[in-house]
CSV table of N, CA and C and ligand atoms in Angstrom, one decimal:
chain,number,residue,atom,x,y,z
A,234,UNK,N,194.9,56.0,146.9
A,234,UNK,CA,194.1,56.0,145.7
A,234,UNK,C,193.2,54.8,145.8
A,235,UNK,N,191.9,54.9,145.5
A,235,UNK,CA,191.0,53.8,145.3
A,235,UNK,C,191.1,53.3,144.0
A,236,UNK,N,190.7,52.0,144.0
A,236,UNK,CA,190.7,51.3,142.6
A,236,UNK,C,189.3,51.1,142.3
A,237,UNK,N,188.6,51.7,141.0
A,237,UNK,CA,187.3,51.3,140.8
A,237,UNK,C,187.3,50.6,139.5
A,238,UNK,N,186.3,49.6,139.6
A,238,UNK,CA,186.3,48.9,138.2
A,238,UNK,C,185.0,49.0,137.7
A,239,UNK,N,184.7,49.3,136.3
A,239,UNK,CA,183.5,49.4,135.7
A,239,UNK,C,183.5,48.3,134.8
A,240,UNK,N,182.5,47.6,135.0
A,240,UNK,CA,182.1,46.4,133.9
A,240,UNK,C,180.7,46.6,133.4
A,241,UNK,N,180.7,46.5,132.0
A,241,UNK,CA,179.3,46.6,131.3
A,241,UNK,C,179.2,45.6,130.2
A,242,UNK,N,177.9,45.5,129.9
A,242,UNK,CA,177.8,44.8,128.5
A,242,UNK,C,176.9,45.7,127.8
A,243,UNK,N,177.2,45.7,126.4
A,243,UNK,CA,176.5,46.5,125.6
A,243,UNK,C,176.3,45.9,124.1
A,244,UNK,N,175.1,45.7,123.6
A,244,UNK,CA,175.1,45.3,122.2
A,244,UNK,C,175.3,46.4,121.1
A,245,UNK,N,174.6,47.4,121.4
A,245,UNK,CA,174.6,48.5,120.3
A,245,UNK,C,175.3,49.8,120.8
A,246,UNK,N,175.9,49.7,121.7
A,246,UNK,CA,176.8,50.8,122.2
A,246,UNK,C,176.5,51.9,123.2
A,247,UNK,N,175.0,51.9,123.4
A,247,UNK,CA,174.4,52.9,124.5
A,247,UNK,C,175.1,52.8,125.9
A,248,UNK,N,175.1,51.7,126.2
A,248,UNK,CA,175.6,51.3,127.8
A,248,UNK,C,177.1,51.5,127.7
A,249,UNK,N,177.8,51.0,126.5
A,249,UNK,CA,179.3,51.4,126.5
A,249,UNK,C,179.6,52.8,126.6
A,250,UNK,N,178.8,53.9,125.9
A,250,UNK,CA,179.0,55.3,126.1
A,250,UNK,C,178.8,55.7,127.6
A,251,UNK,N,177.9,55.0,128.2
A,251,UNK,CA,177.7,55.4,129.7
A,251,UNK,C,178.8,54.9,130.5
A,252,UNK,N,179.3,53.7,130.1
A,252,UNK,CA,180.4,53.1,131.0
A,252,UNK,C,181.6,54.1,130.9
A,253,UNK,N,181.9,54.6,129.7
A,253,UNK,CA,182.9,55.4,129.4
A,253,UNK,C,183.0,56.7,130.5
A,254,UNK,N,181.6,57.3,130.4
A,254,UNK,CA,181.4,58.4,131.1
A,254,UNK,C,181.7,58.2,132.8
A,255,UNK,N,181.1,56.9,133.2
A,255,UNK,CA,181.2,56.6,134.6
A,255,UNK,C,182.8,56.5,134.8
A,256,UNK,N,183.5,55.8,133.9
A,256,UNK,CA,185.0,55.7,134.2
A,256,UNK,C,185.6,57.0,134.3
A,257,UNK,N,185.2,57.8,133.3
A,257,UNK,CA,185.9,59.3,133.3
A,257,UNK,C,185.6,60.0,134.6
A,258,UNK,N,184.3,60.0,135.2
A,258,UNK,CA,184.0,60.6,136.6
A,258,UNK,C,184.7,59.9,137.6
A,259,UNK,N,184.9,58.6,137.5
A,259,UNK,CA,185.7,58.2,138.7
A,259,UNK,C,187.1,58.5,138.5
A,260,UNK,N,187.8,58.5,137.5
A,260,UNK,CA,189.1,59.0,137.2
A,260,UNK,C,189.4,60.4,137.6
A,261,UNK,N,188.2,61.3,137.5
A,261,UNK,CA,188.2,62.6,137.8
A,261,UNK,C,188.1,62.5,139.5
A,262,UNK,N,187.4,61.9,140.1
A,262,UNK,CA,187.3,61.6,141.4
A,262,UNK,C,188.5,61.1,142.2
A,263,UNK,N,189.5,60.9,141.3
A,263,UNK,CA,190.9,60.3,142.0
A,263,UNK,C,191.0,58.9,141.8
A,264,UNK,N,190.1,58.2,141.3
A,264,UNK,CA,190.6,56.7,141.5
A,264,UNK,C,191.3,56.2,140.2
A,265,UNK,N,192.2,55.1,140.6
A,265,UNK,CA,192.7,54.3,139.5
A,265,UNK,C,191.6,53.5,138.9
A,266,UNK,N,191.1,53.6,137.5
A,266,UNK,CA,190.1,53.2,137.1
A,266,UNK,C,190.5,52.0,136.0
A,267,UNK,N,189.7,50.7,136.1
A,267,UNK,CA,189.7,49.8,135.0
A,267,UNK,C,188.4,49.6,134.5
A,268,UNK,N,188.1,49.8,133.1
A,268,UNK,CA,187.1,49.6,132.4
A,268,UNK,C,187.0,48.4,131.6
A,269,UNK,N,186.0,47.6,131.8
A,269,UNK,CA,186.0,46.3,131.0
A,269,UNK,C,184.7,45.9,130.4
A,270,UNK,N,184.7,45.4,129.4
A,270,UNK,CA,183.4,44.7,129.0
A,270,UNK,C,183.1,43.5,129.9
A,271,UNK,N,181.9,42.9,129.8
A,271,UNK,CA,181.7,41.7,130.7
A,271,UNK,C,182.4,40.6,130.3
A,272,UNK,N,182.7,40.5,129.0
A,272,UNK,CA,183.4,39.3,128.2
A,272,UNK,C,184.9,39.4,128.7
A,273,UNK,N,185.5,40.5,128.9
A,273,UNK,CA,186.7,40.7,129.4
A,273,UNK,C,187.1,40.7,131.0
A,274,UNK,N,186.0,41.0,131.8
A,274,UNK,CA,186.3,41.0,133.3
A,274,UNK,C,186.3,39.5,133.8
A,275,UNK,N,187.1,39.6,134.7
A,275,UNK,CA,187.5,38.3,135.5
A,275,UNK,C,186.9,38.3,137.0
A,276,UNK,N,186.6,37.3,137.7
A,276,UNK,CA,186.5,37.5,139.0
A,276,UNK,C,187.5,38.2,139.8
A,277,UNK,N,188.9,37.8,139.5
A,277,UNK,CA,189.9,38.6,140.0
A,277,UNK,C,189.8,40.1,140.0
A,278,UNK,N,189.3,40.5,138.9
A,278,UNK,CA,189.1,42.0,138.7
A,278,UNK,C,188.2,42.5,140.0
A,279,UNK,N,187.1,41.9,140.2
A,279,UNK,CA,186.0,42.3,141.2
A,279,UNK,C,186.9,42.4,142.6
A,280,UNK,N,187.4,41.3,142.9
A,280,UNK,CA,188.2,41.0,144.3
A,280,UNK,C,189.2,42.1,144.4
A,281,UNK,N,189.9,42.5,143.1
A,281,UNK,CA,190.9,43.6,143.4
A,281,UNK,C,190.6,45.0,143.7
A,282,UNK,N,189.0,45.4,143.3
A,282,UNK,CA,188.6,46.6,143.3
A,282,UNK,C,188.1,47.0,144.7
A,283,UNK,N,188.1,48.4,144.9
A,283,UNK,CA,187.6,49.0,146.1
A,283,UNK,C,186.0,49.2,145.7
A,284,UNK,N,185.8,49.8,144.5
A,284,UNK,CA,184.5,50.1,143.9
A,284,UNK,C,184.0,49.5,142.7
A,285,UNK,N,183.0,49.1,142.5
A,285,UNK,CA,182.4,48.3,141.5
A,285,UNK,C,181.2,49.0,140.8
A,286,UNK,N,181.3,49.1,139.5
A,286,UNK,CA,180.0,49.8,138.9
A,286,UNK,C,179.7,48.8,137.8
A,287,UNK,N,178.5,48.3,137.7
A,287,UNK,CA,178.0,47.5,136.6
A,287,UNK,C,176.9,48.2,135.8
A,288,UNK,N,177.0,48.0,134.4
A,288,UNK,CA,176.2,48.6,133.6
A,288,UNK,C,175.6,47.5,132.7
A,289,UNK,N,174.4,47.6,132.2
A,289,UNK,CA,173.8,46.7,131.4
A,289,UNK,C,172.7,47.3,130.6
A,290,UNK,N,172.3,46.9,129.5
A,290,UNK,CA,171.2,47.2,128.8
A,290,UNK,C,169.9,46.6,129.5
A,291,UNK,N,168.9,47.3,129.4
A,291,UNK,CA,167.8,46.7,130.1
A,291,UNK,C,167.0,45.8,129.0
A,292,UNK,N,166.9,44.6,129.4
A,292,UNK,CA,166.4,43.5,128.3
A,292,UNK,C,165.0,42.8,129.4
A,293,UNK,N,163.9,43.0,128.7
A,293,UNK,CA,162.6,42.4,129.5
A,293,UNK,C,162.4,42.9,131.0
A,294,UNK,N,162.8,44.4,131.0
A,294,UNK,CA,162.7,44.8,132.4
A,294,UNK,C,163.7,44.5,133.4
A,295,UNK,N,164.7,43.7,132.8
A,295,UNK,CA,166.0,43.6,133.8
A,295,UNK,C,167.2,43.6,133.1
A,296,UNK,N,168.4,43.3,133.9
A,296,UNK,CA,169.5,43.4,133.3
A,296,UNK,C,169.9,42.3,132.1
A,297,UNK,N,170.6,42.6,131.0
A,297,UNK,CA,170.9,41.4,130.2
A,297,UNK,C,171.5,40.3,130.8
A,298,UNK,N,171.1,39.1,130.1
A,298,UNK,CA,171.5,37.9,130.5
A,298,UNK,C,173.1,37.9,130.5
A,299,UNK,N,173.8,38.5,129.7
A,299,UNK,CA,175.0,38.5,129.8
A,299,UNK,C,175.8,38.9,131.2
A,300,UNK,N,175.0,40.0,131.5
A,300,UNK,CA,175.5,40.6,132.8
A,300,UNK,C,175.1,39.7,133.9
A,301,UNK,N,173.8,39.4,134.0
A,301,UNK,CA,173.4,38.5,135.0
A,301,UNK,C,174.2,37.2,135.1
A,302,UNK,N,174.8,36.5,134.1
A,302,UNK,CA,175.5,35.5,134.2
A,302,UNK,C,177.0,35.7,134.9
A,303,UNK,N,177.4,37.0,134.7
A,303,UNK,CA,178.6,37.2,135.2
A,303,UNK,C,178.5,37.5,136.9
A,304,UNK,N,177.2,38.3,137.2
A,304,UNK,CA,177.0,38.2,138.7
A,304,UNK,C,176.8,36.7,139.2
A,305,UNK,N,176.1,36.1,138.5
A,305,UNK,CA,175.9,34.7,138.9
A,305,UNK,C,177.4,34.0,139.3
A,306,UNK,N,178.4,34.3,138.4
A,306,UNK,CA,179.5,33.6,138.5
A,306,UNK,C,180.4,34.1,139.7
A,307,UNK,N,180.0,35.3,140.1
A,307,UNK,CA,180.7,35.7,141.3
A,307,UNK,C,180.2,35.0,142.5
A,308,UNK,N,179.2,34.2,142.5
A,308,UNK,CA,179.2,33.5,143.7
A,308,UNK,C,180.4,32.6,144.2
A,309,UNK,N,181.3,32.3,143.3
A,309,UNK,CA,182.5,31.6,143.3
A,309,UNK,C,183.4,32.5,144.6
A,310,UNK,N,183.1,33.9,144.5
A,310,UNK,CA,184.0,34.7,145.3
A,310,UNK,C,183.4,35.1,146.4
A,311,UNK,N,182.1,34.6,146.7
A,311,UNK,CA,181.4,35.2,147.8
A,311,UNK,C,182.2,35.3,149.2
A,312,UNK,N,182.0,36.4,149.8
A,312,UNK,CA,182.6,37.0,151.0
A,312,UNK,C,183.7,38.0,150.5
A,313,UNK,N,184.2,37.8,149.4
A,313,UNK,CA,185.5,38.8,148.9
A,313,UNK,C,184.9,40.1,148.6
A,314,UNK,N,183.8,40.4,148.5
A,314,UNK,CA,183.3,41.8,147.9
A,314,UNK,C,182.6,42.6,148.9
A,315,UNK,N,182.6,41.9,150.2
A,315,UNK,CA,182.1,42.6,151.4
A,315,UNK,C,182.6,43.9,151.5
A,316,UNK,N,181.9,45.1,151.7
A,316,UNK,CA,182.1,46.3,152.0
A,316,UNK,C,182.8,47.1,150.9
A,317,UNK,N,182.8,46.5,149.7
A,317,UNK,CA,183.3,47.3,148.6
A,317,UNK,C,182.1,48.2,148.3
A,318,UNK,N,182.4,49.4,147.6
A,318,UNK,CA,181.2,50.2,147.0
A,318,UNK,C,180.7,49.9,145.8
A,319,UNK,N,179.4,50.0,145.5
A,319,UNK,CA,178.8,49.7,144.4
A,319,UNK,C,177.9,50.5,143.8
A,320,UNK,N,177.7,50.5,142.5
A,320,UNK,CA,176.6,51.2,141.9
A,320,UNK,C,176.3,50.8,140.5
A,321,UNK,N,175.3,51.3,139.9
A,321,UNK,CA,174.7,50.5,138.6
A,321,UNK,C,174.2,51.7,137.7
A,322,UNK,N,174.2,51.2,136.3
A,322,UNK,CA,173.7,52.1,135.4
A,322,UNK,C,173.0,51.1,134.2
A,323,UNK,N,172.2,51.9,133.5
A,323,UNK,CA,171.4,51.0,132.3
A,323,UNK,C,171.1,51.8,131.3
A,324,UNK,N,170.9,51.2,130.1
A,324,UNK,CA,170.2,52.1,129.1
A,324,UNK,C,169.1,51.3,128.9
A,325,UNK,N,167.8,51.9,128.4
A,325,UNK,CA,166.6,51.1,128.1
A,325,UNK,C,166.3,51.8,126.8
A,326,UNK,N,165.2,51.0,126.0
A,326,UNK,CA,164.7,51.5,124.9
A,326,UNK,C,163.7,52.5,125.1
A,327,UNK,N,163.0,52.5,126.1
A,327,UNK,CA,162.0,53.4,126.4
A,327,UNK,C,162.0,54.1,127.9
A,328,UNK,N,161.3,55.0,128.1
A,328,UNK,CA,161.4,55.6,129.4
A,328,UNK,C,160.8,54.9,130.7
A,329,UNK,N,159.7,54.4,130.2
A,329,UNK,CA,159.2,53.3,131.4
A,329,UNK,C,159.3,51.8,131.0
A,330,UNK,N,160.5,51.4,130.3
A,330,UNK,CA,160.5,50.2,129.8
A,330,UNK,C,161.3,49.3,130.8
A,331,UNK,N,161.4,49.8,132.1
A,331,UNK,CA,162.2,48.9,133.1
A,331,UNK,C,163.5,49.2,133.5
A,332,UNK,N,163.9,50.3,133.1
A,332,UNK,CA,165.4,50.9,133.7
A,332,UNK,C,165.4,50.9,135.1
A,333,UNK,N,164.6,51.3,135.9
A,333,UNK,CA,164.7,51.3,137.3
A,333,UNK,C,164.8,49.8,137.9
A,334,UNK,N,163.9,49.0,137.4
A,334,UNK,CA,163.9,47.4,137.7
A,334,UNK,C,165.3,46.8,137.5
A,335,UNK,N,165.8,47.3,136.5
A,335,UNK,CA,167.4,46.9,136.1
A,335,UNK,C,168.3,47.2,137.1
A,336,UNK,N,168.2,48.4,137.4
A,336,UNK,CA,169.1,49.1,138.4
A,336,UNK,C,169.1,48.4,139.7
A,337,UNK,N,167.8,48.1,140.2
A,337,UNK,CA,167.5,47.3,141.4
A,337,UNK,C,167.8,46.0,141.4
A,338,UNK,N,167.6,45.4,140.1
A,338,UNK,CA,168.3,43.9,140.1
A,338,UNK,C,169.7,43.8,140.1
A,339,UNK,N,170.5,44.8,139.5
A,339,UNK,CA,171.8,44.8,139.8
A,339,UNK,C,172.2,45.0,141.2
A,340,UNK,N,171.7,46.2,141.9
A,340,UNK,CA,172.0,46.4,143.2
A,340,UNK,C,171.8,45.3,144.2
A,341,UNK,N,170.6,44.3,143.7
A,341,UNK,CA,170.3,43.3,144.8
A,341,UNK,C,171.6,42.2,144.8
A,342,UNK,N,172.1,42.0,143.8
A,342,UNK,CA,173.3,41.2,143.8
A,342,UNK,C,174.3,41.6,144.5
A,343,UNK,N,174.6,43.2,144.3
A,343,UNK,CA,175.5,43.8,145.2
A,343,UNK,C,175.4,43.6,146.6
A,344,UNK,N,173.9,44.0,147.2
A,344,UNK,CA,173.7,43.8,148.5
A,344,UNK,C,174.0,42.4,149.0
A,345,UNK,N,173.7,41.4,148.3
A,345,UNK,CA,174.0,40.0,148.6
A,345,UNK,C,175.4,39.8,148.8
A,346,UNK,N,176.2,40.6,148.1
A,346,UNK,CA,177.7,40.4,148.4
A,346,UNK,C,177.9,41.1,149.6
A,347,UNK,N,177.1,41.8,150.3
A,347,UNK,CA,177.6,42.9,151.3
A,347,UNK,C,178.0,44.1,151.0
A,348,UNK,N,177.9,44.5,149.6
A,348,UNK,CA,178.4,46.0,149.2
A,348,UNK,C,177.7,47.0,149.9
A,349,UNK,N,178.3,48.1,149.7
A,349,UNK,CA,177.6,49.4,150.1
A,349,UNK,C,177.3,50.2,148.7
A,350,UNK,N,176.2,50.6,148.6
A,350,UNK,CA,175.6,51.0,147.6
A,350,UNK,C,175.3,52.6,147.4
A,351,UNK,N,176.1,53.0,146.4
A,351,UNK,CA,175.7,54.5,146.1
A,351,UNK,C,174.7,54.7,145.2
A,352,UNK,N,173.9,55.6,145.4
A,352,UNK,CA,172.6,56.1,144.5
A,352,UNK,C,173.3,57.3,143.8
A,353,UNK,N,172.1,57.9,143.2
A,353,UNK,CA,172.4,59.0,142.3
A,353,UNK,C,171.9,60.1,142.9
A,354,UNK,N,172.8,61.2,143.1
A,354,UNK,CA,172.7,62.5,143.8
A,354,UNK,C,171.5,63.3,143.4
A,355,UNK,N,171.0,63.8,144.2
A,355,UNK,CA,169.6,64.6,143.8
A,355,UNK,C,169.7,65.6,142.7
A,356,UNK,N,170.9,66.2,142.5
A,356,UNK,CA,171.2,67.2,141.5
A,356,UNK,C,171.0,66.9,140.0
A,357,UNK,N,171.2,65.4,140.0
A,357,UNK,CA,171.1,64.7,138.5
A,357,UNK,C,169.8,64.1,138.5
A,358,UNK,N,168.8,64.0,139.4
A,358,UNK,CA,167.4,63.5,139.3
A,358,UNK,C,167.2,62.0,139.2
A,359,UNK,N,168.3,61.5,139.4
A,359,UNK,CA,168.0,59.7,139.4
A,359,UNK,C,167.9,59.4,140.8
A,360,UNK,N,167.5,57.9,140.9
A,360,UNK,CA,167.3,57.5,142.2
A,360,UNK,C,168.3,56.3,142.5
A,361,UNK,N,168.2,55.4,141.7
A,361,UNK,CA,168.9,54.2,142.0
A,361,UNK,C,170.3,54.1,141.3
A,362,UNK,N,170.6,54.9,140.5
A,362,UNK,CA,171.7,54.9,139.6
A,362,UNK,C,171.6,55.8,138.4
A,363,UNK,N,172.5,55.6,137.3
A,363,UNK,CA,172.2,56.3,136.2
A,363,UNK,C,171.4,55.6,135.0
A,364,UNK,N,170.6,56.4,134.6
A,364,UNK,CA,169.8,55.7,133.2
A,364,UNK,C,169.8,56.7,132.2
A,365,UNK,N,169.9,56.1,131.0
A,365,UNK,CA,169.4,56.6,129.8
A,365,UNK,C,168.5,56.0,128.9
A,366,UNK,N,167.8,56.7,128.2
A,366,UNK,CA,166.8,56.0,127.3
A,366,UNK,C,167.6,56.2,125.9
A,367,UNK,N,168.0,55.1,125.2
A,367,UNK,CA,168.7,54.8,124.1
A,367,UNK,C,170.0,55.4,124.3
A,368,UNK,N,170.7,56.3,123.3
A,368,UNK,CA,172.0,56.5,123.4
A,368,UNK,C,171.9,57.7,124.6
A,369,UNK,N,172.8,57.8,125.5
A,369,UNK,CA,172.9,58.8,126.4
A,369,UNK,C,173.0,60.1,126.1
A,370,UNK,N,172.0,61.3,126.5
A,370,UNK,CA,172.0,62.5,126.1
A,370,UNK,C,173.2,63.3,127.0
A,371,UNK,N,173.4,64.5,126.8
A,371,UNK,CA,174.4,65.3,127.7
A,371,UNK,C,173.9,65.0,129.2
A,372,UNK,N,172.9,65.1,129.5
A,372,UNK,CA,172.4,65.1,131.0
A,372,UNK,C,172.6,63.5,131.5
A,373,UNK,N,172.4,62.5,130.6
A,373,UNK,CA,172.7,61.1,131.2
A,373,UNK,C,174.0,60.9,131.6
A,374,UNK,N,174.9,61.7,130.5
A,374,UNK,CA,176.3,61.3,130.8
A,374,UNK,C,176.9,62.2,131.8
A,375,UNK,N,176.1,63.2,132.1
A,375,UNK,CA,176.5,64.0,133.4
A,375,UNK,C,176.3,63.2,134.8
A,376,UNK,N,175.1,62.4,134.4
A,376,UNK,CA,174.7,61.6,135.6
A,376,UNK,C,175.8,60.4,135.9
A,377,UNK,N,176.2,59.8,134.7
A,377,UNK,CA,177.2,59.0,134.7
A,377,UNK,C,178.5,59.5,135.3
A,378,UNK,N,179.0,60.5,134.9
A,378,UNK,CA,180.2,61.1,135.5
A,378,UNK,C,180.2,61.3,137.1
A,379,UNK,N,179.0,61.8,137.4
A,379,UNK,CA,178.7,62.1,138.7
A,379,UNK,C,178.7,60.8,139.7
A,380,UNK,N,178.1,59.8,139.1
A,380,UNK,CA,178.0,58.5,139.8
A,380,UNK,C,179.4,57.9,139.9
A,381,UNK,N,180.2,57.9,138.9
A,381,UNK,CA,181.6,57.7,138.9
A,381,UNK,C,182.5,58.2,140.0
A,382,UNK,N,182.1,59.5,140.0
A,382,UNK,CA,183.0,60.4,141.0
A,382,UNK,C,182.7,59.9,142.5
A,383,UNK,N,181.3,59.8,142.6
A,383,UNK,CA,180.9,59.5,144.0
A,383,UNK,C,181.4,58.1,144.5
A,384,UNK,N,181.4,57.1,143.4
A,384,UNK,CA,182.0,55.9,143.7
A,384,UNK,C,183.4,55.9,144.2
A,385,UNK,N,184.3,56.8,143.4
A,385,UNK,CA,185.6,56.8,143.7
A,385,UNK,C,185.8,57.5,144.8
A,386,UNK,N,185.0,58.4,145.4
A,386,UNK,CA,185.3,59.1,146.7
A,386,UNK,C,184.9,58.4,147.9
A,387,UNK,N,183.8,57.5,147.6
A,387,UNK,CA,183.5,56.6,148.6
A,387,UNK,C,184.3,55.5,148.8
A,388,UNK,N,184.8,55.0,147.7
A,388,UNK,CA,185.8,53.7,147.7
A,388,UNK,C,186.9,54.1,148.5
A,389,UNK,N,187.2,55.5,148.4
A,389,UNK,CA,188.7,56.0,149.0
A,389,UNK,C,188.4,55.9,150.2
A,390,UNK,N,187.4,56.4,150.9
A,390,UNK,CA,187.2,56.5,152.3
A,390,UNK,C,187.2,54.9,152.8
A,391,UNK,N,186.4,54.3,152.2
A,391,UNK,CA,186.3,52.8,152.8
A,391,UNK,C,187.4,52.0,152.4
A,392,UNK,N,188.4,52.4,151.6
A,392,UNK,CA,189.7,51.5,151.5
A,392,UNK,C,190.6,52.1,152.5
A,393,UNK,N,190.5,53.2,153.0
A,393,UNK,CA,191.4,53.8,154.0
A,393,UNK,C,190.9,53.5,155.4
A,394,UNK,N,189.6,52.9,155.5
A,394,UNK,CA,189.0,52.7,156.9
A,394,UNK,C,189.7,51.6,157.6
G,550,FMN,C1,166.5,41.4,123.8
G,550,FMN,C2,166.1,42.8,124.1
G,550,FMN,C3,165.2,43.2,125.1
G,550,FMN,C4,165.0,44.4,125.4
G,550,FMN,N1,164.0,44.8,126.2
G,550,FMN,C5,163.7,46.1,126.7
G,550,FMN,C6,162.8,46.2,127.7
G,550,FMN,O1,162.4,45.4,128.5
G,550,FMN,N2,162.7,47.7,128.0
G,550,FMN,C7,163.3,48.6,127.2
G,550,FMN,O2,163.0,49.8,127.5
G,550,FMN,N3,164.1,48.4,126.3
G,550,FMN,C8,164.3,47.1,126.0
G,550,FMN,N4,165.2,46.8,125.0
G,550,FMN,C9,165.9,47.9,124.3
G,550,FMN,C10,167.4,48.2,125.0
G,550,FMN,O3,167.3,48.1,126.2
G,550,FMN,C11,168.2,49.5,124.4
G,550,FMN,O4,168.1,49.4,123.0
G,550,FMN,C12,169.2,49.7,124.9
G,550,FMN,O5,169.7,51.2,124.6
G,550,FMN,C13,170.5,49.0,124.3
G,550,FMN,O6,171.6,49.1,125.0
G,550,FMN,P1,173.2,48.9,124.3
G,550,FMN,O7,173.1,49.9,123.0
G,550,FMN,O8,174.0,49.1,125.3
G,550,FMN,O9,173.2,47.3,123.8
G,550,FMN,C14,165.6,45.5,124.6
G,550,FMN,C15,166.5,45.1,123.5
G,550,FMN,C16,166.8,43.6,123.3
G,550,FMN,C17,167.8,43.5,122.3
């Protein structure tokens, strides 16, 4: 069984709903799932996971400062996240308000750690991860569950390799 960690920041609850759906998808995909807010999560949680999913609201076209600070702190465990599976999700206020640039910014941090990134499969229409505009609707929640499921499956393959 793979271990999937979902870490998120959410001020008004939209990204939190997405995080719960990602965690649900990962659980359905067979993973042992830990869901934490960015305030609760520790660097040890990252090191212990096979798959890591970060979610943040889009602030000024990128990830919120709270999530960026956590990623910045992860420099202390540089090398320990290599070959773990990673993915990202975000909630933005508007459709073209920078949600894709937020996903790319999160993924950049993961790539710098040498992680293996899982995108959003074609059936759910996204490219770089799961997005919602405001509170996630049924389609966005499905994309989140699907993303969690994919992370769980790939994390299992990587963990047993
Ligand atoms: C400081 C701040 C900056 C924001 N910047 C953007 C932005 O650049 N683009 C956008 O679409 N929405 C922006 N928003 C709106 C949030 O991304 C949106 O309300 C999101 O759903 C909040 O997620 P949460 O409920 O998980 O906190 C901003 C909100 C705040 C508080």
